[in-house]
Short mmCIF file of C-alpha atoms and ligand atoms in Angstrom, two decimals:
data_model
loop_
_atom_site.label_atom_id
_atom_site.label_comp_id
_atom_site.label_asym_id
_atom_site.label_seq_id
_atom_site.Cartn_x
_atom_site.Cartn_y
_atom_site.Cartn_z
CA MET W 1488 36.95 -0.23 20.12
CA LYS W 1489 33.72 -2.16 20.85
CA GLU W 1490 33.39 -5.44 19.04
CA ILE W 1491 30.13 -6.85 17.76
CA ILE W 1492 29.25 -9.93 15.71
CA ILE W 1493 26.23 -10.05 13.39
CA ALA W 1494 24.71 -13.54 13.70
CA SER W 1495 24.10 -13.88 9.96
CA ARG W 1496 25.75 -14.92 6.73
CA ASN W 1497 23.42 -12.76 4.63
CA GLN W 1498 25.63 -10.20 2.82
CA GLY W 1499 22.84 -7.64 2.44
CA LYS W 1500 21.95 -7.71 6.12
CA ILE W 1501 25.58 -7.54 7.21
CA ARG W 1502 26.24 -4.53 4.98
CA GLU W 1503 23.19 -2.75 6.39
CA TYR W 1504 24.16 -3.41 10.00
CA LYS W 1505 27.79 -2.42 9.38
CA GLN W 1506 26.69 0.95 8.00
CA LEU W 1507 24.51 1.45 11.05
CA LEU W 1508 27.01 0.34 13.71
CA GLU W 1509 30.36 1.65 12.51
CA PRO W 1510 29.51 5.32 13.14
CA PHE W 1511 29.06 4.34 16.81
CA GLY W 1512 32.63 3.02 16.93
CA TYR W 1513 31.85 -0.69 16.58
CA GLN W 1514 34.23 -3.10 14.94
CA VAL W 1515 31.74 -5.31 13.09
CA SER W 1516 32.24 -8.93 12.08
CA SER W 1517 29.75 -11.62 11.10
CA LEU W 1518 29.40 -15.38 10.79
CA ILE W 1519 31.01 -15.09 7.35
CA ASP W 1520 34.24 -14.52 9.32
CA TYR W 1521 33.62 -17.77 11.24
CA PRO W 1522 32.88 -20.35 8.53
CA ASP W 1523 33.22 -23.24 11.00
CA PHE W 1524 30.46 -21.92 13.26
CA PRO W 1525 27.52 -24.29 12.62
CA GLU W 1526 24.08 -23.22 11.39
CA ILE W 1527 21.97 -22.27 14.41
CA PRO W 1528 18.68 -24.22 14.49
CA GLU W 1529 15.83 -21.68 14.61
CA THR W 1530 13.57 -23.64 16.93
CA GLY W 1531 11.65 -20.68 18.37
CA THR W 1532 7.93 -20.20 17.91
CA THR W 1533 8.22 -16.41 17.54
CA PHE W 1534 10.53 -14.09 15.62
CA ALA W 1535 11.78 -12.64 18.92
CA GLU W 1536 12.64 -16.12 20.24
CA ASN W 1537 14.58 -17.00 17.08
CA ALA W 1538 16.51 -13.72 17.13
CA MET W 1539 17.30 -14.39 20.79
CA ILE W 1540 18.45 -17.99 20.14
CA LYS W 1541 20.85 -16.79 17.42
CA ALA W 1542 22.18 -13.77 19.34
CA LYS W 1543 22.77 -15.74 22.53
CA ALA W 1544 24.45 -18.70 20.81
CA VAL W 1545 26.98 -16.46 19.10
CA ALA W 1546 27.58 -14.10 22.05
CA MET W 1547 28.19 -17.07 24.40
CA ARG W 1548 30.51 -18.86 21.99
CA PHE W 1549 32.75 -15.86 21.29
CA SER W 1550 32.20 -13.79 24.48
CA VAL W 1551 31.50 -10.82 22.26
CA ASP W 1552 28.32 -8.71 21.95
CA CYS W 1553 26.06 -9.94 19.18
CA LEU W 1554 23.20 -8.69 17.04
CA ALA W 1555 20.66 -11.04 15.44
CA ASP W 1556 17.32 -10.65 13.72
CA ASP W 1557 14.45 -12.70 12.44
CA SER W 1558 11.56 -11.67 10.24
CA GLY W 1559 8.67 -12.99 8.21
CA LEU W 1560 5.09 -12.73 7.08
CA GLU W 1561 1.99 -13.32 9.22
CA VAL W 1562 -1.40 -13.74 7.54
CA MET W 1563 -4.43 -13.39 9.78
CA ALA W 1564 -6.66 -15.85 7.88
CA LEU W 1565 -3.87 -18.46 8.18
CA ASN W 1566 -3.57 -18.00 11.95
CA GLY W 1567 -0.31 -16.12 11.61
CA ASN W 1568 1.31 -18.48 9.08
CA PRO W 1569 3.76 -18.64 7.36
CA GLY W 1570 5.24 -16.83 10.42
CA VAL W 1571 8.58 -18.22 11.55
CA HIS W 1572 8.39 -20.65 8.61
CA SER W 1573 8.32 -17.84 6.01
CA GLN W 1574 11.61 -18.77 4.42
CA ARG W 1575 10.77 -22.45 3.99
CA TYR W 1576 6.99 -22.29 3.72
CA SER W 1577 6.86 -24.57 0.67
CA ILE W 1578 8.71 -27.87 0.28
CA THR W 1579 11.44 -26.38 -1.93
CA GLY W 1580 11.61 -23.03 -0.11
CA THR W 1581 12.01 -21.08 -3.37
CA GLU W 1582 10.33 -17.68 -3.50
CA ALA W 1583 8.09 -18.81 -6.38
CA ASP W 1584 6.93 -21.94 -4.54
CA ASN W 1585 6.45 -20.07 -1.24
CA ASN W 1586 4.25 -17.51 -2.98
CA GLN W 1587 2.31 -20.21 -4.81
CA LYS W 1588 1.64 -22.05 -1.55
CA LEU W 1589 0.55 -18.82 0.12
CA LEU W 1590 -2.02 -18.12 -2.61
CA HIS W 1591 -3.16 -21.74 -2.59
CA ASP W 1592 -3.68 -21.67 1.19
CA LEU W 1593 -5.68 -18.46 0.84
CA VAL W 1594 -8.15 -19.78 -1.74
CA GLY W 1595 -11.65 -19.12 -0.40
CA HIS W 1596 -10.47 -16.66 2.23
CA SER W 1597 -11.79 -13.15 1.67
CA LYS W 1598 -9.91 -11.63 4.60
CA ARG W 1599 -6.37 -11.05 3.38
CA ILE W 1600 -4.97 -8.91 6.18
CA ALA W 1601 -1.28 -9.56 6.81
CA GLN W 1602 1.78 -8.08 8.40
CA TYR W 1603 5.52 -8.34 8.06
CA VAL W 1604 7.28 -8.57 11.43
CA CYS W 1605 10.93 -8.00 12.26
CA SER W 1606 12.60 -8.71 15.61
CA ILE W 1607 16.13 -7.61 16.42
CA VAL W 1608 18.04 -8.70 19.54
CA TYR W 1609 21.19 -6.98 20.78
CA TYR W 1610 22.91 -9.37 23.19
CA ASN W 1611 25.42 -7.70 25.51
CA VAL W 1612 27.64 -10.32 27.15
CA ASN W 1613 27.84 -8.29 30.37
CA THR W 1614 24.39 -6.77 30.77
CA GLY W 1615 22.03 -9.12 28.89
CA PHE W 1616 19.78 -8.51 25.93
CA THR W 1617 17.61 -5.73 24.50
CA SER W 1618 15.04 -6.45 21.82
CA PHE W 1619 13.26 -4.37 19.22
CA GLU W 1620 10.26 -5.36 17.12
CA ASP W 1621 8.23 -3.60 14.44
CA THR W 1622 5.61 -4.42 11.81
CA VAL W 1623 4.08 -3.15 8.58
CA SER W 1624 0.49 -4.00 7.64
CA GLY W 1625 -0.77 -5.01 4.22
CA ILE W 1626 -3.17 -7.18 2.25
CA ILE W 1627 -2.25 -10.29 0.24
CA ILE W 1628 -3.38 -9.93 -3.39
CA ASP W 1629 -3.70 -12.71 -5.99
CA THR W 1630 -1.83 -11.09 -8.86
CA PRO W 1631 1.82 -10.09 -8.39
CA ARG W 1632 2.78 -6.46 -8.92
CA GLY W 1633 6.28 -4.97 -9.15
CA HIS W 1634 9.81 -6.32 -9.35
CA ASN W 1635 11.62 -4.72 -6.40
CA GLY W 1636 12.18 -6.27 -3.01
CA PHE W 1637 12.13 -10.03 -2.50
CA GLY W 1638 10.08 -12.88 -1.06
CA TYR W 1639 6.39 -12.14 -0.70
CA ASP W 1640 6.72 -8.46 -1.71
CA PRO W 1641 4.89 -8.62 -5.11
CA TYR W 1642 1.79 -9.96 -3.29
CA PHE W 1643 2.01 -7.64 -0.28
CA TYR W 1644 -0.27 -4.68 -1.05
CA LEU W 1645 -0.02 -1.50 0.99
CA PRO W 1646 -3.54 0.06 0.94
CA GLU W 1647 -2.24 3.31 2.41
CA PHE W 1648 0.02 3.87 -0.60
CA GLY W 1649 -1.89 1.99 -3.35
CA VAL W 1650 1.14 -0.14 -4.31
CA THR W 1651 2.74 -3.45 -3.38
CA MET W 1652 5.99 -3.70 -1.46
CA ALA W 1653 7.63 -4.75 -4.75
CA GLU W 1654 6.54 -1.51 -6.45
CA VAL W 1655 8.21 0.87 -4.01
CA ASN W 1656 11.86 1.85 -4.29
CA PRO W 1657 14.36 0.51 -1.73
CA ASP W 1658 14.72 3.85 0.12
CA PHE W 1659 10.97 4.07 0.61
CA LYS W 1660 10.77 0.42 1.68
CA ASN W 1661 13.48 1.09 4.28
CA LYS W 1662 11.41 3.93 5.73
CA ILE W 1663 8.11 2.06 6.05
CA SER W 1664 9.09 -1.60 6.35
CA HIS W 1665 9.09 -3.79 9.45
CA ARG W 1666 12.89 -4.09 9.19
CA GLY W 1667 13.44 -0.37 8.56
CA LYS W 1668 11.33 0.59 11.56
CA ALA W 1669 12.92 -2.00 13.89
CA LEU W 1670 16.37 -0.82 12.74
CA ASN W 1671 15.32 2.73 13.49
CA GLN W 1672 14.42 1.70 17.05
CA LEU W 1673 17.84 0.07 17.37
CA LEU W 1674 19.51 3.21 16.03
CA HIS W 1675 17.79 5.43 18.61
CA TRP W 1676 18.71 3.00 21.38
CA LEU W 1677 22.36 2.90 20.25
CA ALA W 1678 22.42 6.71 20.17
CA ARG W 1679 21.17 6.79 23.79
CA GLU W 1680 23.48 4.01 24.99
CA ASN W 1681 26.57 5.52 23.38
CA ARG W 1682 25.95 9.12 24.48
P1 IMP E 1221 14.98 -13.64 7.51
O1 IMP E 1221 14.59 -12.87 8.73
O2 IMP E 1221 15.95 -12.88 6.68
O3 IMP E 1221 15.41 -15.03 7.83
O4 IMP E 1221 13.66 -13.74 6.60
C1 IMP E 1221 12.81 -14.85 6.64
C2 IMP E 1221 11.85 -14.86 5.49
O5 IMP E 1221 10.77 -13.95 5.72
C3 IMP E 1221 12.40 -14.45 4.13
O6 IMP E 1221 13.04 -15.50 3.48
C4 IMP E 1221 11.12 -14.04 3.40
O7 IMP E 1221 10.41 -15.16 2.95
C5 IMP E 1221 10.30 -13.40 4.52
N1 IMP E 1221 10.54 -11.95 4.58
C6 IMP E 1221 11.10 -11.26 5.59
N2 IMP E 1221 11.18 -9.95 5.30
C7 IMP E 1221 10.64 -9.81 4.07
C8 IMP E 1221 10.44 -8.68 3.22
O8 IMP E 1221 10.79 -7.53 3.50
N3 IMP E 1221 9.87 -8.95 2.03
C9 IMP E 1221 9.49 -10.19 1.65
N4 IMP E 1221 9.66 -11.27 2.38
C10 IMP E 1221 10.23 -11.08 3.61
#
């Protein structure tokens, strides 16, 4: 059986990756199984770099293939910020404070074009890494709408569908989101690799 470690302690992410990988015969573990493994400093300037840093650190330490991801919000008028700092954009890093800072930084900006980005890196200890990246475009609005999702979702309006990311149901979000689409790329790649 092929072993793989998910370089995350996020239960939701791990569950999602397990469901995806187990049908391909992977035995999946995660950093939850290695509580002594230290937090990996995300020092990259891009999502892809951060995913790579995490995947490589874990694969090298355990000599086992590893999967890592990194994602966030890029707002054009803010030169791509919050970007890799999406999780800790405000001082406290709470969702409410992050959203408040985002709106504050956008005061006076009429152009609200944004995108969510997700990078996934599969690090094979023998053959090196493969990366996948996808995006979803939206507009940042001033008044929150909807209660689904997390993070910036209530302010992330999808003009194509006339709703925010927090107003769509989870199945729909998985189809159209940056993460859903990057995962889909990974799934197709796994299907080819494991033929
Ligand atoms: P991570 O890739 O799980 O570390 O996500 C980093 C941060 O990006 C999160 O804490 C959120 O602030 C933001 N983010 C990433 N994906 C989403 C999303 O689908 N909705 C809302 N916020 C997101």
